[in-house]
Coordinates of C-alpha atoms in Angstrom, one line a residue:
Chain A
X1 CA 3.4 30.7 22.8
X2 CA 1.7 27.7 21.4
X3 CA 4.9 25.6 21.6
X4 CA 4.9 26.9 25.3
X5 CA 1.8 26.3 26.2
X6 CA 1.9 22.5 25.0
X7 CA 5.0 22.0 26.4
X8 CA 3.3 22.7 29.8
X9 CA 0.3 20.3 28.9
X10 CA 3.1 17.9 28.5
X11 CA 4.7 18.6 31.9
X12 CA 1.4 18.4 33.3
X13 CA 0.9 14.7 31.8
X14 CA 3.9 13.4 33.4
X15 CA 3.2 14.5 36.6
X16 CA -0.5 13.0 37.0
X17 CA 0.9 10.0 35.6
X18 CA 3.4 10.1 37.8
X19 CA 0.7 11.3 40.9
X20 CA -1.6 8.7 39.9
X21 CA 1.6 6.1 39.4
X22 CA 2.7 6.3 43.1
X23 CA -0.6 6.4 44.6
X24 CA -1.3 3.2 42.7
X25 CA -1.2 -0.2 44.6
X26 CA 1.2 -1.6 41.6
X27 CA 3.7 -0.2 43.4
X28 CA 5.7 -1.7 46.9
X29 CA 4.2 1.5 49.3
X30 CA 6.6 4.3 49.5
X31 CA 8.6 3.1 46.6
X32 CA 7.6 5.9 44.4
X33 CA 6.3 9.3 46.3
X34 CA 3.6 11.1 44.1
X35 CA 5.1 14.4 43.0
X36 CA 2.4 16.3 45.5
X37 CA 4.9 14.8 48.1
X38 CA 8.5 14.9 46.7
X39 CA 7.5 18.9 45.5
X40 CA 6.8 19.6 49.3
X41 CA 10.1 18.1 50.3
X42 CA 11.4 19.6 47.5
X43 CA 10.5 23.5 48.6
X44 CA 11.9 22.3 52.4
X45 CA 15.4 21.4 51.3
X46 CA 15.7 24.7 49.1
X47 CA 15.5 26.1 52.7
X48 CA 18.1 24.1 54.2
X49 CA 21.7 24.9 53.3
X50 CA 22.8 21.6 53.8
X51 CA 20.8 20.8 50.6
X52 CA 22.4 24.2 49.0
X53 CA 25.7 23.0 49.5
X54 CA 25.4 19.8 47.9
X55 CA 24.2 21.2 44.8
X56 CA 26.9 23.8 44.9
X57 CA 29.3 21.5 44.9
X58 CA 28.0 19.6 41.9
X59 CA 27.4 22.4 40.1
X60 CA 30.7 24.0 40.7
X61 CA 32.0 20.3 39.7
X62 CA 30.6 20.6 36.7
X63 CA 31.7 23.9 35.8
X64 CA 35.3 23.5 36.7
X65 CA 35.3 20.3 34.7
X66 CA 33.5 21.9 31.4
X67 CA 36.6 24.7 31.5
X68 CA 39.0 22.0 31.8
X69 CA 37.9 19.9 29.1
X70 CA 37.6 23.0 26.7
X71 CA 41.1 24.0 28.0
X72 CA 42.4 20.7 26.3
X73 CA 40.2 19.4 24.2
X74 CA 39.6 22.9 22.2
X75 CA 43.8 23.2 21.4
X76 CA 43.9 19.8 21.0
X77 CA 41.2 19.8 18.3
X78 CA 42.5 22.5 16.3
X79 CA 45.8 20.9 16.2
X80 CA 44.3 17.2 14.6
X81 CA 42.2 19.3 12.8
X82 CA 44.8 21.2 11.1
X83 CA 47.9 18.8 11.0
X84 CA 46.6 15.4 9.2
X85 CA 50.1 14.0 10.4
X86 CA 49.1 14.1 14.1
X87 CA 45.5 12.9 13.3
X88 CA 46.9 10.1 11.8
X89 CA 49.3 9.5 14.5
X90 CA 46.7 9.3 17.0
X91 CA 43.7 8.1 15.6
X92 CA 44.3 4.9 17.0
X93 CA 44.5 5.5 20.4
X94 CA 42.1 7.6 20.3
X95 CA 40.0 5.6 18.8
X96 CA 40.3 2.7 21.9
X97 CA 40.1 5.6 24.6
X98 CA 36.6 7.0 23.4
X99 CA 34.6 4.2 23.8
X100 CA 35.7 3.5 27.5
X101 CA 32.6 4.6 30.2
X102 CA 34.3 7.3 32.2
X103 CA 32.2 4.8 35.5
X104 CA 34.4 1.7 34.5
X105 CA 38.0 4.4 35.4
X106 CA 36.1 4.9 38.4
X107 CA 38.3 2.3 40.5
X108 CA 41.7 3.1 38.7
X109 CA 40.4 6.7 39.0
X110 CA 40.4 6.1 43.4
X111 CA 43.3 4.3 43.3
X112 CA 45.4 7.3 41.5
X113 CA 44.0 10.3 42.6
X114 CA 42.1 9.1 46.0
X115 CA 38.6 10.0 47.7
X116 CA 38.5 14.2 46.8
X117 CA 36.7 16.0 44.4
X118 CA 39.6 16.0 41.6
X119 CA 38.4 12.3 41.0
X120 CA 35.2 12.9 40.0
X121 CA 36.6 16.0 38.4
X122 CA 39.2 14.2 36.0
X123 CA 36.2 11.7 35.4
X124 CA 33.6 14.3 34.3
X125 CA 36.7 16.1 32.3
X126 CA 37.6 12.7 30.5
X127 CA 34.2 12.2 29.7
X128 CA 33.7 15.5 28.5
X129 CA 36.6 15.7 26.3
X130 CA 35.2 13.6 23.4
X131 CA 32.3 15.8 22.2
X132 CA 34.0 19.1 22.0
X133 CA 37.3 17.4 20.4
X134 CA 35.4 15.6 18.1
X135 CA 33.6 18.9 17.0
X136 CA 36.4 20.8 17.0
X137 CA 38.5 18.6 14.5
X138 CA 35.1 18.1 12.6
X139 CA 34.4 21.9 12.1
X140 CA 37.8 22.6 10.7
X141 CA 37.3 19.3 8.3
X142 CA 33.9 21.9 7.1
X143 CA 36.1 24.8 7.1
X144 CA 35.4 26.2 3.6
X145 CA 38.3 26.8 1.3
X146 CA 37.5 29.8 0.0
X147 CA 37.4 31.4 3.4
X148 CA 41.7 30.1 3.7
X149 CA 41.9 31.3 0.2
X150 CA 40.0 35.0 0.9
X151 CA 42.6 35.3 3.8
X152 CA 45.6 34.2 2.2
X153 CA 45.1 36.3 -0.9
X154 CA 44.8 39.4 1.7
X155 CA 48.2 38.2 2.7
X156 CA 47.3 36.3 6.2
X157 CA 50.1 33.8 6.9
X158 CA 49.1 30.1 8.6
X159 CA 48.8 31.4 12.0
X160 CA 46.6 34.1 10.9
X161 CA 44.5 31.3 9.2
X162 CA 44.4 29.6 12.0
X163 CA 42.7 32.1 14.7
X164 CA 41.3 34.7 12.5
X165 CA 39.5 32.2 10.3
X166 CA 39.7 28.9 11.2
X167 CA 39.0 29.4 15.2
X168 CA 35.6 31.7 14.5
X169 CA 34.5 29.2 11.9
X170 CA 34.7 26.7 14.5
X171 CA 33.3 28.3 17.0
X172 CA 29.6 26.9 16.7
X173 CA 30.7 23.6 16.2
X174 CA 32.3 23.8 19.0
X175 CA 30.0 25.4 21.3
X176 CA 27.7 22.1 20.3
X177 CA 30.4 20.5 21.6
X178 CA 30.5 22.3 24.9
X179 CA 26.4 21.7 25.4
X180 CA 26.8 18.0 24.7
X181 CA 30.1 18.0 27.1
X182 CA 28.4 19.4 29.2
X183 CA 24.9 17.2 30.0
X184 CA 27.5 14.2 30.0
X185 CA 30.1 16.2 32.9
X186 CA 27.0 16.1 34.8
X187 CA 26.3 12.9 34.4
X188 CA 29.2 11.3 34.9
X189 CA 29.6 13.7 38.0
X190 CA 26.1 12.3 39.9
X191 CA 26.9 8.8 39.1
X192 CA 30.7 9.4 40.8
X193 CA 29.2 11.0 43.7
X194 CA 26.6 8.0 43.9
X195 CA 29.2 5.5 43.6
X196 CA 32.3 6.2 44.6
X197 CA 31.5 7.6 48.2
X198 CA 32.2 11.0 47.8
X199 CA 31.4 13.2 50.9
X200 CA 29.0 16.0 49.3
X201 CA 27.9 16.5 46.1
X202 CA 23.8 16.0 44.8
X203 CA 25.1 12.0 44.2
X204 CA 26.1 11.6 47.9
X205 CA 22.8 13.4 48.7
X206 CA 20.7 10.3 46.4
X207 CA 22.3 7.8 48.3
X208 CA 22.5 8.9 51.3
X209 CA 18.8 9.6 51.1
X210 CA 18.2 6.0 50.3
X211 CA 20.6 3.8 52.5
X212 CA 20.4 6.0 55.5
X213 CA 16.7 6.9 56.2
X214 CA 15.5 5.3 52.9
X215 CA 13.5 8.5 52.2
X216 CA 12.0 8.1 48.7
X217 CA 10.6 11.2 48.3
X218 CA 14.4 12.9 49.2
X219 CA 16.2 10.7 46.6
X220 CA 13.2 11.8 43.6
X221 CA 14.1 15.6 45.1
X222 CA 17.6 15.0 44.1
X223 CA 16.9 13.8 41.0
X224 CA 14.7 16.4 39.8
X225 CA 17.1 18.7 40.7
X226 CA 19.9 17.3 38.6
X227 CA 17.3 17.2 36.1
X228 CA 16.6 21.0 36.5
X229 CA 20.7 21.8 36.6
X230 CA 20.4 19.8 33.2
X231 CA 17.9 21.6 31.5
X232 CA 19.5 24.7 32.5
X233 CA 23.0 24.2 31.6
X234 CA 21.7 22.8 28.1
X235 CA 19.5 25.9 27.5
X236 CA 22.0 28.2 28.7
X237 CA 24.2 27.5 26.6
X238 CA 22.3 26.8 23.3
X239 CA 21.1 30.7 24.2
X240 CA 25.2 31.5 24.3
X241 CA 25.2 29.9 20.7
X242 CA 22.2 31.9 19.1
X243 CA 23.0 35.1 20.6
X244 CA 27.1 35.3 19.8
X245 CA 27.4 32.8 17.1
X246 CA 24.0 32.9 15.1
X247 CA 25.3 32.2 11.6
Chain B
X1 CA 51.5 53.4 -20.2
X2 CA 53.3 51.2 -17.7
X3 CA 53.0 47.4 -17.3
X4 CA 50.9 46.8 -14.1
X5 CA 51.0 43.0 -14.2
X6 CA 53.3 40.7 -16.7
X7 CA 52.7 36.9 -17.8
X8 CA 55.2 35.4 -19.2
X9 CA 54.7 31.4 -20.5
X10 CA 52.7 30.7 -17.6
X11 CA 51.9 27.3 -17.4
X12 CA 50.2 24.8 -15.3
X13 CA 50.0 20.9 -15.4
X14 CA 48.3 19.0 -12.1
X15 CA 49.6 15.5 -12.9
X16 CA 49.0 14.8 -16.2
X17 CA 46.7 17.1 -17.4
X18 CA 47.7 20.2 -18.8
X19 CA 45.5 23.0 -17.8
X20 CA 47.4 26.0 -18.8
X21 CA 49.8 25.4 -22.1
X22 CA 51.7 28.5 -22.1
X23 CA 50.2 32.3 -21.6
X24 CA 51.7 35.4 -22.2
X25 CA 49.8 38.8 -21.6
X26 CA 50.3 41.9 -19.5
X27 CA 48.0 44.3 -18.3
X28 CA 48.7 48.1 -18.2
X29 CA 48.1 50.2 -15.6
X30 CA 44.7 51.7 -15.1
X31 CA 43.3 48.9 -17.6
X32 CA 40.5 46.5 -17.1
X33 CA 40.9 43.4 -19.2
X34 CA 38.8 40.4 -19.2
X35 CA 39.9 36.8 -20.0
X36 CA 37.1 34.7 -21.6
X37 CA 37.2 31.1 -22.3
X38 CA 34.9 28.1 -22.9
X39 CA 34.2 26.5 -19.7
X40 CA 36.9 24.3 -17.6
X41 CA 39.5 25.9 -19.8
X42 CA 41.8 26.6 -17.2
X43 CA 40.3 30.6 -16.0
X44 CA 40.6 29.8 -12.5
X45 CA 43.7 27.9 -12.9
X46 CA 45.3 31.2 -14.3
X47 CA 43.2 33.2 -11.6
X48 CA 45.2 31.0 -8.7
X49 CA 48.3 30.9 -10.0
X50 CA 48.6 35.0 -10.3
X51 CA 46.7 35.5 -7.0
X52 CA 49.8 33.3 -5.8
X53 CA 47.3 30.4 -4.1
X54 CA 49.3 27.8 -6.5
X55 CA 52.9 28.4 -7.9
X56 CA 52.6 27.8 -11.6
X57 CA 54.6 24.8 -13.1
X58 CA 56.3 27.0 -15.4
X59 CA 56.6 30.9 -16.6
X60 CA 57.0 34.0 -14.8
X61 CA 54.1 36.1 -13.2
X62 CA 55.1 39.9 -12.1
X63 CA 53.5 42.2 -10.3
X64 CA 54.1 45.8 -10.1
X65 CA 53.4 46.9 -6.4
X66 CA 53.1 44.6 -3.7
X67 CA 49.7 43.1 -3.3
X68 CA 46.5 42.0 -5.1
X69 CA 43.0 41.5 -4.5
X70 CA 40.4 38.7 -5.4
X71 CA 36.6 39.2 -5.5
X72 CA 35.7 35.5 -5.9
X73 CA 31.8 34.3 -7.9
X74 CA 30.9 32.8 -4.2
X75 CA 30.9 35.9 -2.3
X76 CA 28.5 34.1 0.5
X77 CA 31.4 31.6 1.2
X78 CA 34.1 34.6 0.7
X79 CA 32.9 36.3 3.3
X80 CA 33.5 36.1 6.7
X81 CA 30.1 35.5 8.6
X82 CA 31.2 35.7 12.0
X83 CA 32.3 39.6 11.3
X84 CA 30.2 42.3 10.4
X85 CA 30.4 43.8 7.0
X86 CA 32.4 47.1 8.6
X87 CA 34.6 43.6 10.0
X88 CA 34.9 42.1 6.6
X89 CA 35.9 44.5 4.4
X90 CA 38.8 45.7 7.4
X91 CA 39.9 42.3 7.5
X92 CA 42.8 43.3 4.8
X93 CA 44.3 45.9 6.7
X94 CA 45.1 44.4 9.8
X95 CA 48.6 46.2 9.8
X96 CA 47.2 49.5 9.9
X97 CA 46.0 51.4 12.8
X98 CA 42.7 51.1 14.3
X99 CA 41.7 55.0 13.1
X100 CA 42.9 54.1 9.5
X101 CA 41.6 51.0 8.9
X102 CA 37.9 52.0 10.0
X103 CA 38.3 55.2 7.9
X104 CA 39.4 53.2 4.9
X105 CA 36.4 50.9 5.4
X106 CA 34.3 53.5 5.9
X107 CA 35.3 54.8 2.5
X108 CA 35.4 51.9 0.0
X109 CA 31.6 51.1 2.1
X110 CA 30.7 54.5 0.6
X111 CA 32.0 53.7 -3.0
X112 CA 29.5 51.1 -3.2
X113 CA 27.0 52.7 -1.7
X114 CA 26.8 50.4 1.6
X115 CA 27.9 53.1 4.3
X116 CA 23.9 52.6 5.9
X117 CA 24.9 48.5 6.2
X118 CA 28.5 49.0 7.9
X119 CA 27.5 47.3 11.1
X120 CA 25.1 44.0 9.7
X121 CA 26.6 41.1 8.8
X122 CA 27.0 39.7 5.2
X123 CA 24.2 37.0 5.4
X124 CA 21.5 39.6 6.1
X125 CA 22.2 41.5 3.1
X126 CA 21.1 40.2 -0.4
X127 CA 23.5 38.6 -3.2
X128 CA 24.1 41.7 -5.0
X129 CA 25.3 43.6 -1.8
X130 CA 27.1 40.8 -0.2
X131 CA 29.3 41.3 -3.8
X132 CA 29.4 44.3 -3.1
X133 CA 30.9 44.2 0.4
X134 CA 33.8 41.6 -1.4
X135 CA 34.3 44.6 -3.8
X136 CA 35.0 47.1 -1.1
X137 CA 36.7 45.0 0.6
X138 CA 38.9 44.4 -2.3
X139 CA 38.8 48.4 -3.0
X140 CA 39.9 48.9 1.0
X141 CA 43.3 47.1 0.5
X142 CA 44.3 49.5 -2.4
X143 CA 45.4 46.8 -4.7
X144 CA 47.7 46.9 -7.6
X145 CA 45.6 44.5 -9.3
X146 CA 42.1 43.7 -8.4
X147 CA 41.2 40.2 -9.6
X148 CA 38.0 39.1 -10.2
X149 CA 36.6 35.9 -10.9
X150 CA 33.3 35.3 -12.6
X151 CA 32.3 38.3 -10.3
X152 CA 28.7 38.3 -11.4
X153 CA 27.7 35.0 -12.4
X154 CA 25.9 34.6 -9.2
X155 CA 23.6 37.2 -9.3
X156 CA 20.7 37.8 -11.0
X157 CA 20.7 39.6 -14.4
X158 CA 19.3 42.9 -13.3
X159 CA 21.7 43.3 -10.0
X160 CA 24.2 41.7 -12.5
X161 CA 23.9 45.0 -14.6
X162 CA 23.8 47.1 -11.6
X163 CA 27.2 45.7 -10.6
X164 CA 28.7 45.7 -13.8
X165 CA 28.1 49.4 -13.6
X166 CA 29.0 49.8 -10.3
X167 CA 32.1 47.8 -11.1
X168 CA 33.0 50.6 -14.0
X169 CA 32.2 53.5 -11.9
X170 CA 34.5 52.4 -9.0
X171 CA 37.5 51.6 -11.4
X172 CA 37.3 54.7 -13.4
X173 CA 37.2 57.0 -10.2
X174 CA 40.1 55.3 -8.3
X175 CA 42.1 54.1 -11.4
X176 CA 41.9 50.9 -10.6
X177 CA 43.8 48.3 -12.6
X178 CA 41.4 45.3 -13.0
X179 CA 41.3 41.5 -14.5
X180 CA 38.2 40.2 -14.9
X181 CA 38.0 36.1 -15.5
X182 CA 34.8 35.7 -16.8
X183 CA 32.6 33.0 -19.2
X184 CA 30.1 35.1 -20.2
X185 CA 31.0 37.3 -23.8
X186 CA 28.7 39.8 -23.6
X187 CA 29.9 40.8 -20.1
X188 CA 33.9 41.0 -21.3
X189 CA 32.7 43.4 -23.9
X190 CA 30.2 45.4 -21.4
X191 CA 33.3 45.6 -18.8
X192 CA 37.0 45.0 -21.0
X193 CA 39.2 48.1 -22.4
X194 CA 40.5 45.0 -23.9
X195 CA 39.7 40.7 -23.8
X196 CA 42.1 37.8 -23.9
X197 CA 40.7 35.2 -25.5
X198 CA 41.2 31.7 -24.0
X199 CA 41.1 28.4 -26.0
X200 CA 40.0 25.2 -24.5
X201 CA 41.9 23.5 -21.8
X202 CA 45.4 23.4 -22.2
X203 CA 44.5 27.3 -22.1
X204 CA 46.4 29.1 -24.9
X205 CA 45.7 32.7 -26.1
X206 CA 43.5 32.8 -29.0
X207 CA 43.4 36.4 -29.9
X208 CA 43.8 39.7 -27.8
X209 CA 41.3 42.6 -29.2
X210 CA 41.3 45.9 -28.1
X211 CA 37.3 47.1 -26.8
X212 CA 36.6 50.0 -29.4
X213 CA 33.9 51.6 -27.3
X214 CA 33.9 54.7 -25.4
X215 CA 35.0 54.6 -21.7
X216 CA 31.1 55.6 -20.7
X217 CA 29.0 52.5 -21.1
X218 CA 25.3 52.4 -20.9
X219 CA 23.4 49.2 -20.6
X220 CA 21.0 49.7 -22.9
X221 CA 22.4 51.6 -25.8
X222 CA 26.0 50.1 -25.7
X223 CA 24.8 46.4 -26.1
X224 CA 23.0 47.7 -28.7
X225 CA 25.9 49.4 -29.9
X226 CA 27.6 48.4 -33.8
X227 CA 30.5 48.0 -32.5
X228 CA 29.5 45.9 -29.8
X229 CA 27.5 43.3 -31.3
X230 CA 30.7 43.2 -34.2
X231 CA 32.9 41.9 -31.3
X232 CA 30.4 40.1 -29.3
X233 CA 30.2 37.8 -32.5
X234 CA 33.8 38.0 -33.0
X235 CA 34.9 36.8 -29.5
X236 CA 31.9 34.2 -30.1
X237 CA 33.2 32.9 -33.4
X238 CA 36.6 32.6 -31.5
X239 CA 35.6 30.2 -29.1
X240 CA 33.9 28.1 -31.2
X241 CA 37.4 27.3 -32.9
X242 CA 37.9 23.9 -34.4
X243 CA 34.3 23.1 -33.7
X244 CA 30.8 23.8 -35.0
X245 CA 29.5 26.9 -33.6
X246 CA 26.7 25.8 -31.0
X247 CA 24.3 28.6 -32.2
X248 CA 24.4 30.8 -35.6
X249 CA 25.7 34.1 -33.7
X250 CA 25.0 36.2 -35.9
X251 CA 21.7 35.3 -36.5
X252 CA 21.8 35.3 -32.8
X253 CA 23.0 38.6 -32.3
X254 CA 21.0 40.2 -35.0
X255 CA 17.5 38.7 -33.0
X256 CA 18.6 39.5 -30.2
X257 CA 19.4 43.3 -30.7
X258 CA 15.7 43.1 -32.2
X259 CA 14.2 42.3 -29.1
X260 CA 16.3 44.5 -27.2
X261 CA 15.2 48.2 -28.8
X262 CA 11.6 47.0 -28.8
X263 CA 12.0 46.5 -25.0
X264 CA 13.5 49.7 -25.0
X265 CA 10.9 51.6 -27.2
X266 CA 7.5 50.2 -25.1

């Protein structure tokens, strides 16, 4: 409770900063709406489904491209975690691919897969990949050996190893993985929209805001709100982790 | 009495060091038998190579029936976290059906007394019952041979007891045929029908003594026993071969057995 209640004197700091900030006359006028303004705009666009849908869409974006990435990078994981000759195999190419910022495939991403929503998609699951591989392989490096050896002396053969020890002892590894995949699909996702002219999405809603109309206080509404879907999906999940995997 | 498990020149080499030079023992049926040996001489060498984890370089192992169990010293690392103790200790059966294999649980649970704990997991329970689960989990897969490696060296000394016991109770009611790798003398006399006595790495056997107390063992006035101290010094003496004996065991012994019957008489 303690911990809560600071956490909201904290929250509380920012935004008179950030009050005080915009009404300030360092500031170009209108560059920087006071949070008294952008939380009215704010509670209007909840209202309006236009708003709705974008966020939808990103969120759904988001979602679709988390279960992808597990979808691959999860198998994938388990089989460079388990088969050093594969690891080895690939550890170079890997090892150029990770690096690459998912927004510098944004052109050879348009010209491949054109304007829709997979482009953003394949982005946001290429950028999401990493953490949960990464984890995956790591937590089976960790895997204790006397776990294997408990199971093999009970007669489990090397599939059995595999899912009935190897996967569980993964699995809060990997669900780290998922959180940090996650934050960055999101990420990547609003800077796509922003950039690559994508048609609805909380991205396309930023910039419209600000080349169309140039409404300040719309663009920091879209902001906080990917902020919010942030928070959320991090929390969510870290909840998902202590309540199914708390050892 | 029938052979349960047979060693024949078992021997082990991982590169050029020898670890095993060359056992030969069997166990009967029914039996408990405890290997002792100086430290790093090889006990969890021979304890993976007849568990079948490493094929031996040379010699035979045979076992009669078709599958062992291991209760391993690290029973927080033996055990599965992500399953509940009920979870661990079915993990052996598998191949049964779902009725048997919780009523088997529920069973071995009950010969250690942990029936009330059947649905927490191992790392809320303490270090004595987490070695406890291992054992019923061992128990719950009906072994031929139950194998146990420095079982007790984890725990502390009064749990230790508790499990020895516990350990004695369980074998005598299901006739279970038991090998117990252990460091620790006093505990291979406590426990063993009979002890093989290791010698330092290349493991050879030293001696093979038969336990001449009765099959009902009491912690306090078996230790104190004649017959116990006579072997406790014996097996010390024995691994102390070719070099000075760290500590005067008999002297040892003697003080020690002192200081145990005034504990017992205040």
């Amino acid at each position: 409770m303690r911990a809560f209640t600071r956490g909201l004197i904290g929250i509380a700091g920012f935004l008179a900063l950030w009050e005080l900030l915009g009404r300030s006359p360092l500031l170009p006028a209108d560059s920087l709406p006071p949070p008294s303004v952008v939380f009215g705009e704010l509670v209007r666009q909840l209202i309006s489904p236009d708003f709705i849908s974008h966020v939808v869409a990103t969120v759904l974006a988001v979602l679709i491209a988390i279960g992808i990435a597990i979808a691959i990078a999860v198998p994938s994981g388990l089989v460079l975690g388990s088969v050093p000759a594969v690891r080895h195999a690939t550890r170079a190419v890997i090892e150029f691919l990770r690096p690459i910022p998912s927004v510098a495939l944004i052109p050879l991403a348009l010209v491949m897969l054109g304007f829709g929503p997979e482009t953003k998609i394949t982005l946001a699951v290429y950028a999401a990949l990493w953490p949960i591989l990464f984890n995956t392989i790591y937590a089976l490096d960790e895997l204790d050996p006397l776990l294997v050896e408990t199971s093999r002396v009970f007669g489990t053969g090397r599939v059995g190893v595999l899912f009935r020890v190897a996967l569980p002892s993964a699995l809060p590894f990997v669900l780290t993985g998922i959180r940090l995949a996650a934050t960055t699909a999101l990420i990547v996702l609003v800077s796509v929209e922003l950039m690559a002219g994508a048609d609805i999405g909380l991205g396309y809603f930023i910039m419209e805001a600000r080349s169309g109309p140039g409404r300040m206080d719309q663009v920091l509404v879209g902001t906080v709100v990917a902020g919010v879907i942030g928070v959320l999906l991090n929390n969510g999940l870290e909840r998902v982790r202590r309540r199914w995997v708390a050892w | 009495m029938s052979n349960m498990l047979e060693v024949a020149d078992l021997g082990h080499t991982y590169g050029d060091y020898e670890a095993i030079g060359g056992l030969t023992f069997t166990v009967r049926a029914g039996e408990l038998v405890c290997v002792v040996g100086p430290s790093g001489c090889g006990k969890s060498t021979l304890l993976r190579t007849i568990s079948g984890l490493i094929a031996p370089s040379r010699g035979d192992v045979s076992l009669k029936g078709s599958h062992l169990a291991v209760v391993f010293q690290d029973y927080q690392r033996s055990l599965f976290p992500w399953l509940t103790v009920q979870g661990n200790v079915e993990f052996p059966l598998r191949s049964l059906p779902r009725a048997e294999r919780r009523a088997r649980a529920a069973e071995a649970l009950e010969w250690v007394g942990l029936s009330a704990a059947a649905k927490k997991r191992p790392w809320q329970l303490s270090g004595g019952m987490q070695q406890r689960v291992a054992i019923a989990r061992a128990l719950a897969f009906r072994p031929a041979l139950l194998l146990m490696d420095e079982p007790f060296a984890s725990v502390d000394a009064q749990t230790r007891f508790e499990l020895e016991d516990l350990l004695l109770r369980v074998r005598r009611e299901h006739d279970t045929t038991v090998l117990v790798v252990t460091h620790d003398i006093d505990e291979s006399v406590y426990l063993g029908d009979r002890i093989l006595v290791l010698s330092k790495s290349p493991a050879k056997l030293v001696a093979d003594l038969e336990v001449p107390l009765p099959a009902e063992r009491d912690q306090v006035t078996t230790r104190t026993d004649e017959a116990f101290v006579a072997l406790r010094s014996r097996v010390a003496r024995l691994l102390n071969v070719g070099g000075k004996p760290a500590v005067d065991v008999e002297k040892w012994a003697a003080a020690e057995r002192e200081s145990l019957s005034e504990t017992v008489s205040s």
